[in-house]
Amino acid sequence: MSAYDYDLFVIGGGSGGVRSARLAAGLGKKVAIAEEYRYGGTCVIRGCVPKKLFVYASQYHEHFEDAAGYGWTVGESQFDWKALVAAKDREIDRLEGLYRRGLENAGAELLETRAELVDAHTIRLVKTDRLVTAERIIIATGGTANPHASLPGSELCITSNEAFHLDELPKSILIAGGGYIAVEFANIFHGLGVDTTLIYRGKEILSRFDQDMRQGLHKAMVDKGIRIILTDIIEEVTQSPAGGLTARTKAGATLVADQIMLALGRDPNTKGLGLEAAGVDMNERGAVVVDAYSRTSVPHIFALGDVTDRVQLTPVAIHEAMCFIETEYKNNPTAPDHDLIATAVFSQPEIGTVGLSEEEACTKFEEIEIYRAEFRPMKATLSGRAEKMIMKLIVNAADRKVVGAHVLGHDAGEMAQLLGISLKAGVTKDDFDRTMAVHPTAAEELVTMYKPSYRVKGGERID
């Protein structure tokens, strides 16, 4: 008989926590999982899923406009924010139910409480003040929106969490940040008819993405009517006498909006978890430090997903959970593979990307070839929309291996998933060239760019 109450105790009911708990329980282990808010985590409850639903909603005004070019007469349209929020909530409820049923059917015990470590094997269930023990423990508490508490007036602002539950759609919004959350919400609110301004401290939005993708999206957003302010930050937020909020910036600008949203990054959700008492090491950002197998400084305590600050993506947390199961319960040591992860920004237009940017490739390889196409997609020819697509392949000249692929345009995220398979398999540019095009599609450009647009050797561009 085990000396512990549970074989495995999981703290956090998000994607990584749920997957590890369900699989372990399915193997016959005695498992408990504790979640203080809702099962499904950030992605399902107040992240990727509701955000994508909002993205779909915000695109319809362009669909209505485009329809005229194809012979359709669309009647008067009207948007109902409360109807969208209600429909979103119903879908989130449905998904949470699936997560719960999956855990219950596997035999895991669901605990609706905050859980905190007392020592290396003991957990306190805060709601009932009960102590339980576990042979192995997983920390899967994810990340949380940085409230930027040092900003005077930050309490007047919202984060992405509150954006999903606003009672009314604002007439105007100021969004601080230049990452994917800020960019996606700027496009969402603009698409829903909100006067939208984005302010970012950097020289260009979406740092760490390929420069062509960054500049191409910036231009598309501005052309749509989104105001983008760069190299500036908000220094103070106050209540405006006329209603709404006033932001004073470092550059001396005064910006007034109904709502101000802070999308200034996410922090590992580790405060008050008792990690110090259990001997679990954290870095300067509060992220749990783990080895290649997601093991913390305490051998039987593991950490998965955003709380480790490795790669903040839902599929990565799920992958790490599956690797944990293989390693700990199937005698098959498996380290998560964080190389060549395809990702997407659900802006409008979308960005889909996998592998190295041109800037990164220049520092890694002596010579690279750049294959780049910029064109107006076929759908825009009759709709009259001027928006362009950009496709780009980065090739190591020495072995012709494709080391980066980047797409800006409709369905770029879908393309990135398939490109991810190709790059993971180690394809060369010759493999792309041998592949027959699917015509007429936008994606065919990826296999019809036969000659490099330019080369970069030793950091110098060669046209």
Tab-separated table of C-alpha atoms in Angstrom, residues 71-457:
chain	number	residue	atom	x	y	z
A	71	GLY	CA	-22.532	39.995	-56.995
A	72	TRP	CA	-24.116	39.734	-53.568
A	73	THR	CA	-26.306	42.446	-52.137
A	74	VAL	CA	-26.013	42.357	-48.373
A	75	GLY	CA	-28.681	44.091	-46.346
A	76	GLU	CA	-28.177	46.316	-43.357
A	77	SER	CA	-26.012	44.581	-40.742
A	78	GLN	CA	-25.913	45.157	-37.010
A	79	PHE	CA	-23.546	43.771	-34.388
A	80	ASP	CA	-24.658	42.698	-30.905
A	81	TRP	CA	-21.736	42.506	-28.468
A	82	LYS	CA	-23.778	40.887	-25.706
A	83	ALA	CA	-24.999	38.176	-28.065
A	84	LEU	CA	-21.388	37.372	-29.005
A	85	VAL	CA	-20.283	37.208	-25.367
A	86	ALA	CA	-23.217	34.942	-24.487
A	87	ALA	CA	-22.497	32.608	-27.409
A	88	LYS	CA	-18.814	32.514	-26.454
A	89	ASP	CA	-19.711	31.672	-22.842
A	90	ARG	CA	-21.919	28.772	-23.954
A	91	GLU	CA	-19.087	27.305	-25.991
A	92	ILE	CA	-16.588	27.713	-23.134
A	93	ASP	CA	-19.037	25.981	-20.785
A	94	ARG	CA	-19.331	23.101	-23.246
A	95	LEU	CA	-15.553	22.733	-23.555
A	96	GLU	CA	-15.020	22.880	-19.800
A	97	GLY	CA	-17.573	20.107	-19.447
A	98	LEU	CA	-15.577	17.960	-21.877
A	99	TYR	CA	-12.399	18.518	-19.855
A	100	ARG	CA	-14.167	17.557	-16.637
A	101	ARG	CA	-15.781	14.446	-18.114
A	102	GLY	CA	-12.482	13.315	-19.586
A	103	LEU	CA	-10.838	13.480	-16.165
A	104	GLU	CA	-13.765	11.818	-14.383
A	105	ASN	CA	-14.034	9.012	-16.930
A	106	ALA	CA	-10.316	8.299	-16.513
A	107	GLY	CA	-10.756	8.033	-12.752
A	108	ALA	CA	-9.041	11.241	-11.623
A	109	GLU	CA	-10.359	13.099	-8.568
A	110	LEU	CA	-11.306	16.710	-9.357
A	111	LEU	CA	-10.750	19.234	-6.577
A	112	GLU	CA	-12.190	22.731	-6.971
A	113	THR	CA	-9.764	24.562	-4.722
A	114	ARG	CA	-6.487	26.384	-4.669
A	115	ALA	CA	-3.657	24.032	-3.755
A	116	GLU	CA	-0.389	25.085	-2.141
A	117	LEU	CA	2.720	23.114	-1.246
A	118	VAL	CA	3.559	22.704	2.429
A	119	ASP	CA	6.651	20.585	1.863
A	120	ALA	CA	8.078	18.358	-0.853
A	121	HIS	CA	5.293	15.766	-0.590
A	122	THR	CA	2.444	17.642	1.146
A	123	ILE	CA	-0.233	19.858	-0.392
A	124	ARG	CA	-2.726	22.045	1.422
A	125	LEU	CA	-6.192	22.302	-0.093
A	126	VAL	CA	-7.007	25.919	0.740
A	127	LYS	CA	-10.790	25.664	0.474
A	128	THR	CA	-11.029	23.030	3.217
A	129	ASP	CA	-7.614	23.564	4.866
A	130	ARG	CA	-6.979	19.853	4.405
A	131	LEU	CA	-3.511	18.352	3.962
A	132	VAL	CA	-2.858	15.563	1.453
A	133	THR	CA	0.311	13.845	0.309
A	134	ALA	CA	1.506	12.643	-3.086
A	135	GLU	CA	4.382	10.557	-4.395
A	136	ARG	CA	4.763	12.826	-7.440
A	137	ILE	CA	3.548	16.389	-7.920
A	138	ILE	CA	3.086	18.433	-11.096
A	139	ILE	CA	3.016	22.229	-11.101
A	140	ALA	CA	0.910	23.292	-14.104
A	141	THR	CA	-0.485	26.643	-12.993
A	142	GLY	CA	0.291	28.453	-16.243
A	143	GLY	CA	0.808	32.170	-16.592
A	144	THR	CA	-1.109	35.268	-15.657
A	145	ALA	CA	-1.475	38.659	-17.314
A	146	ASN	CA	1.075	41.169	-16.042
A	147	PRO	CA	-1.045	43.901	-14.371
A	148	HIS	CA	1.833	46.390	-14.638
A	149	ALA	CA	1.100	47.487	-11.068
A	150	SER	CA	3.932	50.037	-11.106
A	151	LEU	CA	2.012	52.103	-13.669
A	152	PRO	CA	0.054	54.882	-11.942
A	153	GLY	CA	-3.603	54.256	-12.734
A	154	SER	CA	-3.115	50.619	-13.766
A	155	GLU	CA	-6.162	49.707	-11.643
A	156	LEU	CA	-8.305	51.646	-14.126
A	157	CYS	CA	-7.152	49.440	-17.009
A	158	ILE	CA	-8.145	45.981	-18.199
A	159	THR	CA	-6.105	42.996	-19.344
A	160	SER	CA	-7.023	40.301	-21.855
A	161	ASN	CA	-8.884	38.514	-19.027
A	162	GLU	CA	-11.449	41.279	-18.635
A	163	ALA	CA	-11.666	41.911	-22.382
A	164	PHE	CA	-13.707	38.730	-22.746
A	165	HIS	CA	-16.326	39.884	-20.241
A	166	LEU	CA	-16.916	43.595	-20.888
A	167	ASP	CA	-20.516	44.633	-20.223
A	168	GLU	CA	-20.458	46.992	-23.179
A	169	LEU	CA	-18.312	47.266	-26.293
A	170	PRO	CA	-16.272	50.489	-25.942
A	171	LYS	CA	-16.383	53.128	-28.635
A	172	SER	CA	-12.609	53.545	-28.381
A	173	ILE	CA	-9.730	51.568	-26.900
A	174	LEU	CA	-6.016	52.104	-26.321
A	175	ILE	CA	-3.965	48.908	-26.168
A	176	ALA	CA	-0.476	48.936	-24.657
A	177	GLY	CA	1.863	46.271	-25.994
A	178	GLY	CA	3.270	44.932	-29.246
A	179	GLY	CA	3.132	41.174	-28.779
A	180	TYR	CA	0.658	38.755	-30.271
A	181	ILE	CA	-2.024	39.371	-27.613
A	182	ALA	CA	-1.942	43.134	-28.136
A	183	VAL	CA	-1.901	42.816	-31.924
A	184	GLU	CA	-4.706	40.260	-32.050
A	185	PHE	CA	-6.983	42.283	-29.768
A	186	ALA	CA	-6.257	45.469	-31.728
A	187	ASN	CA	-7.552	43.725	-34.833
A	188	ILE	CA	-10.520	42.226	-32.978
A	189	PHE	CA	-11.726	45.503	-31.523
A	190	HIS	CA	-11.161	47.386	-34.773
A	191	GLY	CA	-13.101	44.732	-36.686
A	192	LEU	CA	-16.001	45.153	-34.276
A	193	GLY	CA	-16.133	48.881	-34.999
A	194	VAL	CA	-14.062	50.217	-32.097
A	195	ASP	CA	-11.704	53.163	-32.670
A	196	THR	CA	-8.425	51.410	-31.875
A	197	THR	CA	-4.938	52.660	-30.999
A	198	LEU	CA	-1.924	50.470	-30.249
A	199	ILE	CA	1.072	51.879	-28.367
A	200	TYR	CA	4.349	49.957	-28.123
A	201	ARG	CA	7.792	50.788	-26.775
A	202	GLY	CA	9.678	48.993	-29.557
A	203	LYS	CA	10.588	50.130	-33.060
A	204	GLU	CA	8.218	47.604	-34.637
A	205	ILE	CA	5.406	45.317	-33.449
A	206	LEU	CA	5.909	41.582	-32.828
A	207	SER	CA	9.539	41.333	-31.768
A	208	ARG	CA	11.259	38.018	-32.608
A	209	PHE	CA	9.139	37.540	-35.725
A	210	ASP	CA	10.607	37.925	-39.202
A	211	GLN	CA	10.945	41.580	-40.148
A	212	ASP	CA	8.940	41.218	-43.361
A	213	MET	CA	6.028	39.756	-41.398
A	214	ARG	CA	6.230	42.553	-38.824
A	215	GLN	CA	6.345	45.363	-41.367
A	216	GLY	CA	3.747	43.774	-43.642
A	217	LEU	CA	1.240	43.378	-40.822
A	218	HIS	CA	1.937	46.873	-39.500
A	219	LYS	CA	1.114	48.364	-42.904
A	220	ALA	CA	-2.043	46.240	-43.258
A	221	MET	CA	-3.290	47.306	-39.822
A	222	VAL	CA	-2.660	50.988	-40.488
A	223	ASP	CA	-4.343	50.725	-43.889
A	224	LYS	CA	-7.424	49.302	-42.144
A	225	GLY	CA	-7.556	52.292	-39.808
A	226	ILE	CA	-5.742	51.116	-36.671
A	227	ARG	CA	-3.473	53.767	-35.209
A	228	ILE	CA	-0.038	52.426	-34.181
A	229	ILE	CA	2.308	54.464	-31.985
A	230	LEU	CA	5.876	53.121	-31.660
A	231	THR	CA	8.823	53.920	-29.362
A	232	ASP	CA	6.523	55.316	-26.683
A	233	ILE	CA	4.922	54.044	-23.459
A	234	ILE	CA	2.098	55.008	-21.141
A	235	GLU	CA	3.388	56.684	-17.986
A	236	GLU	CA	0.090	57.461	-16.233
A	237	VAL	CA	-3.609	56.700	-16.578
A	238	THR	CA	-6.279	58.922	-15.053
A	239	GLN	CA	-10.039	59.162	-15.149
A	240	SER	CA	-11.077	61.686	-17.763
A	241	PRO	CA	-13.439	64.457	-16.559
A	242	ALA	CA	-15.508	64.010	-19.707
A	243	GLY	CA	-15.724	60.248	-19.183
A	244	GLY	CA	-13.409	57.475	-20.218
A	245	LEU	CA	-9.691	57.378	-19.466
A	246	THR	CA	-6.727	59.603	-20.257
A	247	ALA	CA	-3.227	58.227	-20.810
A	248	ARG	CA	-0.135	60.387	-20.622
A	249	THR	CA	2.840	58.990	-22.526
A	250	LYS	CA	6.591	59.337	-22.090
A	251	ALA	CA	6.781	61.301	-25.346
A	252	GLY	CA	4.294	63.832	-23.970
A	253	ALA	CA	1.196	62.697	-25.855
A	254	THR	CA	-2.256	62.677	-24.281
A	255	LEU	CA	-4.484	59.834	-25.419
A	256	VAL	CA	-8.157	59.518	-24.474
A	257	ALA	CA	-10.144	56.272	-24.783
A	258	ASP	CA	-13.168	54.556	-23.254
A	259	GLN	CA	-10.986	51.595	-22.286
A	260	ILE	CA	-7.259	51.039	-21.868
A	261	MET	CA	-5.993	47.491	-22.162
A	262	LEU	CA	-2.576	46.439	-20.862
A	263	ALA	CA	-1.115	43.595	-22.924
A	264	LEU	CA	2.386	43.851	-21.524
A	265	GLY	CA	3.325	40.210	-21.255
A	266	ARG	CA	2.432	37.326	-19.000
A	267	ASP	CA	4.127	36.180	-15.797
A	268	PRO	CA	4.538	32.620	-14.485
A	269	ASN	CA	1.733	31.950	-12.012
A	270	THR	CA	3.821	30.877	-9.008
A	271	LYS	CA	3.112	33.446	-6.299
A	272	GLY	CA	1.938	31.922	-3.032
A	273	LEU	CA	2.171	28.309	-4.228
A	274	GLY	CA	4.628	27.345	-1.498
A	275	LEU	CA	7.340	26.375	-3.951
A	276	GLU	CA	10.042	27.767	-1.664
A	277	ALA	CA	8.813	25.607	1.220
A	278	ALA	CA	9.045	22.532	-0.993
A	279	GLY	CA	12.559	23.439	-2.165
A	280	VAL	CA	11.593	24.119	-5.773
A	281	ASP	CA	13.938	26.564	-7.526
A	282	MET	CA	12.590	29.496	-9.553
A	283	ASN	CA	14.346	31.998	-11.790
A	284	GLU	CA	14.324	35.784	-11.547
A	285	ARG	CA	10.927	35.974	-13.296
A	286	GLY	CA	9.336	33.503	-10.908
A	287	ALA	CA	9.289	30.681	-13.460
A	288	VAL	CA	9.893	27.141	-12.242
A	289	VAL	CA	13.338	25.901	-13.295
A	290	VAL	CA	13.208	22.442	-14.893
A	291	ASP	CA	15.574	20.023	-16.626
A	292	ALA	CA	15.127	18.414	-20.035
A	293	TYR	CA	12.462	16.075	-18.595
A	294	SER	CA	10.411	18.828	-16.885
A	295	ARG	CA	11.830	17.808	-13.477
A	296	THR	CA	12.373	20.591	-10.934
A	297	SER	CA	15.153	20.857	-8.364
A	298	VAL	CA	13.103	18.398	-6.299
A	299	PRO	CA	13.316	15.059	-8.192
A	300	HIS	CA	9.676	14.002	-7.714
A	301	ILE	CA	8.160	17.461	-8.464
A	302	PHE	CA	7.645	18.409	-12.104
A	303	ALA	CA	6.455	21.527	-13.909
A	304	LEU	CA	4.728	21.828	-17.291
A	305	GLY	CA	3.590	24.598	-19.614
A	306	ASP	CA	3.731	28.358	-19.201
A	307	VAL	CA	4.751	28.181	-15.540
A	308	THR	CA	8.211	27.087	-16.742
A	309	ASP	CA	8.482	30.012	-19.184
A	310	ARG	CA	9.966	27.785	-21.877
A	311	VAL	CA	7.520	28.046	-24.786
A	312	GLN	CA	4.164	29.622	-23.977
A	313	LEU	CA	1.912	27.637	-26.297
A	314	THR	CA	-0.913	25.241	-25.475
A	315	PRO	CA	0.274	22.365	-27.713
A	316	VAL	CA	3.684	22.603	-26.049
A	317	ALA	CA	2.164	22.132	-22.577
A	318	ILE	CA	0.224	19.092	-23.849
A	319	HIS	CA	3.379	17.667	-25.443
A	320	GLU	CA	5.319	18.154	-22.206
A	321	ALA	CA	2.568	16.326	-20.306
A	322	MET	CA	2.735	13.359	-22.671
A	323	CYS	CA	6.518	13.252	-22.311
A	324	PHE	CA	6.106	13.217	-18.514
A	325	ILE	CA	3.826	10.178	-18.758
A	326	GLU	CA	6.272	8.357	-21.038
A	327	THR	CA	9.190	9.123	-18.740
A	328	GLU	CA	7.649	8.484	-15.338
A	329	TYR	CA	5.027	5.817	-15.954
A	330	LYS	CA	6.062	3.977	-19.116
A	331	ASN	CA	9.804	3.568	-18.511
A	332	ASN	CA	10.516	5.453	-21.719
A	333	PRO	CA	12.556	8.596	-20.914
A	334	THR	CA	11.303	11.228	-23.355
A	335	ALA	CA	12.413	14.855	-23.364
A	336	PRO	CA	10.047	17.436	-24.879
A	337	ASP	CA	11.137	18.610	-28.326
A	338	HIS	CA	10.977	22.400	-28.450
A	339	ASP	CA	12.693	22.751	-31.817
A	340	LEU	CA	10.911	24.029	-34.940
A	341	ILE	CA	7.550	24.841	-33.376
A	342	ALA	CA	5.053	26.255	-35.844
A	343	THR	CA	2.971	29.133	-34.539
A	344	ALA	CA	0.419	31.677	-35.705
A	345	VAL	CA	-0.675	35.191	-34.882
A	346	PHE	CA	-4.413	35.501	-35.494
A	347	SER	CA	-4.168	39.079	-36.610
A	348	GLN	CA	-5.912	40.318	-39.740
A	349	PRO	CA	-4.170	39.283	-41.943
A	350	GLU	CA	-2.760	36.275	-40.089
A	351	ILE	CA	0.875	35.375	-39.641
A	352	GLY	CA	1.968	31.747	-39.795
A	353	THR	CA	5.588	30.935	-39.109
A	354	VAL	CA	7.988	28.096	-38.374
A	355	GLY	CA	11.751	28.062	-37.995
A	356	LEU	CA	14.249	30.891	-38.170
A	357	SER	CA	13.581	34.464	-39.216
A	358	GLU	CA	15.916	36.018	-41.770
A	359	GLU	CA	17.596	37.951	-38.971
A	360	GLU	CA	18.207	34.805	-36.898
A	361	ALA	CA	19.401	32.789	-39.882
A	362	CYS	CA	21.978	35.461	-40.741
A	363	THR	CA	23.651	34.959	-37.374
A	364	LYS	CA	23.658	31.156	-37.659
A	365	PHE	CA	24.705	30.479	-41.237
A	366	GLU	CA	27.488	31.885	-43.409
A	367	GLU	CA	25.196	32.291	-46.421
A	368	ILE	CA	21.439	32.102	-46.788
A	369	GLU	CA	19.052	32.363	-49.706
A	370	ILE	CA	15.794	34.283	-49.375
A	371	TYR	CA	12.786	33.355	-51.498
A	372	ARG	CA	10.115	36.010	-51.169
A	373	ALA	CA	6.787	36.653	-52.911
A	374	GLU	CA	4.372	39.517	-52.302
A	375	PHE	CA	1.120	39.517	-54.208
A	376	ARG	CA	-2.551	40.336	-54.145
A	377	PRO	CA	-4.524	37.139	-53.471
A	378	MET	CA	-7.056	35.994	-56.038
A	379	LYS	CA	-10.012	36.598	-53.740
A	380	ALA	CA	-9.142	40.297	-53.618
A	381	THR	CA	-9.306	40.748	-57.381
A	382	LEU	CA	-13.109	41.020	-57.463
A	383	SER	CA	-13.656	42.293	-53.930
A	384	GLY	CA	-11.344	45.231	-54.592
A	385	ARG	CA	-9.454	44.768	-51.338
A	386	ALA	CA	-5.852	45.982	-51.591
A	387	GLU	CA	-4.432	43.739	-48.867
A	388	LYS	CA	-1.299	41.807	-49.895
A	389	MET	CA	0.047	38.379	-48.986
A	390	ILE	CA	3.729	37.821	-48.240
A	391	MET	CA	5.416	34.411	-48.387
A	392	LYS	CA	9.022	33.822	-47.487
A	393	LEU	CA	11.374	30.849	-47.325
A	394	ILE	CA	14.780	30.989	-45.623
A	395	VAL	CA	17.301	28.495	-47.024
A	396	ASN	CA	20.784	27.577	-45.793
A	397	ALA	CA	22.869	27.902	-48.951
A	398	ALA	CA	25.378	25.249	-47.830
A	399	ASP	CA	22.968	22.311	-47.820
A	400	ARG	CA	19.796	23.842	-49.342
A	401	LYS	CA	17.839	22.988	-46.199
A	402	VAL	CA	14.774	25.166	-45.565
A	403	VAL	CA	15.346	26.616	-42.091
A	404	GLY	CA	12.470	29.101	-41.958
A	405	ALA	CA	9.049	29.593	-43.554
A	406	HIS	CA	6.823	32.629	-42.997
A	407	VAL	CA	3.407	33.577	-44.375
A	408	LEU	CA	1.341	36.747	-43.970
A	409	GLY	CA	-2.201	36.463	-45.265
A	410	HIS	CA	-5.490	34.589	-45.055
A	411	ASP	CA	-5.203	31.076	-43.586
A	412	ALA	CA	-1.514	31.576	-42.772
A	413	GLY	CA	-1.973	29.609	-39.555
A	414	GLU	CA	-3.302	26.606	-41.473
A	415	MET	CA	-0.324	26.767	-43.846
A	416	ALA	CA	2.113	27.021	-40.935
A	417	GLN	CA	0.892	23.719	-39.500
A	418	LEU	CA	1.686	21.893	-42.742
A	419	LEU	CA	4.952	23.772	-43.232
A	420	GLY	CA	5.890	22.694	-39.727
A	421	ILE	CA	5.688	19.036	-40.770
A	422	SER	CA	7.899	19.698	-43.784
A	423	LEU	CA	10.574	21.598	-41.897
A	424	LYS	CA	10.512	19.067	-39.045
A	425	ALA	CA	11.224	16.371	-41.627
A	426	GLY	CA	14.272	18.355	-42.793
A	427	VAL	CA	13.159	19.167	-46.330
A	428	THR	CA	15.371	21.051	-48.732
A	429	LYS	CA	14.467	23.757	-51.221
A	430	ASP	CA	14.826	21.108	-53.914
A	431	ASP	CA	11.999	19.165	-52.239
A	432	PHE	CA	9.811	22.277	-52.466
A	433	ASP	CA	10.775	22.707	-56.131
A	434	ARG	CA	9.869	19.080	-56.938
A	435	THR	CA	6.420	19.462	-55.373
A	436	MET	CA	3.576	20.101	-57.806
A	437	ALA	CA	1.543	23.241	-57.170
A	438	VAL	CA	-2.150	23.191	-56.291
A	439	HIS	CA	-3.671	25.746	-58.649
A	440	PRO	CA	-5.240	28.190	-58.163
A	441	THR	CA	-4.289	28.706	-54.513
A	442	ALA	CA	-2.241	31.231	-52.615
A	443	ALA	CA	-0.147	28.438	-51.089
A	444	GLU	CA	1.162	27.391	-54.500
A	445	GLU	CA	3.599	30.306	-54.273
A	446	LEU	CA	5.508	28.279	-51.682
A	447	VAL	CA	6.497	25.723	-54.344
A	448	THR	CA	6.881	28.038	-57.359
A	449	MET	CA	9.557	30.420	-56.045
A	450	TYR	CA	12.406	28.820	-58.035
A	451	LYS	CA	14.964	31.613	-57.924
A	452	PRO	CA	16.118	33.376	-54.748
A	453	SER	CA	14.982	36.969	-54.363
A	454	TYR	CA	18.372	37.723	-52.800
A	455	ARG	CA	21.161	36.191	-50.760
A	456	VAL	CA	22.785	37.210	-47.516
A	457	LYS	CA	26.464	36.293	-47.044
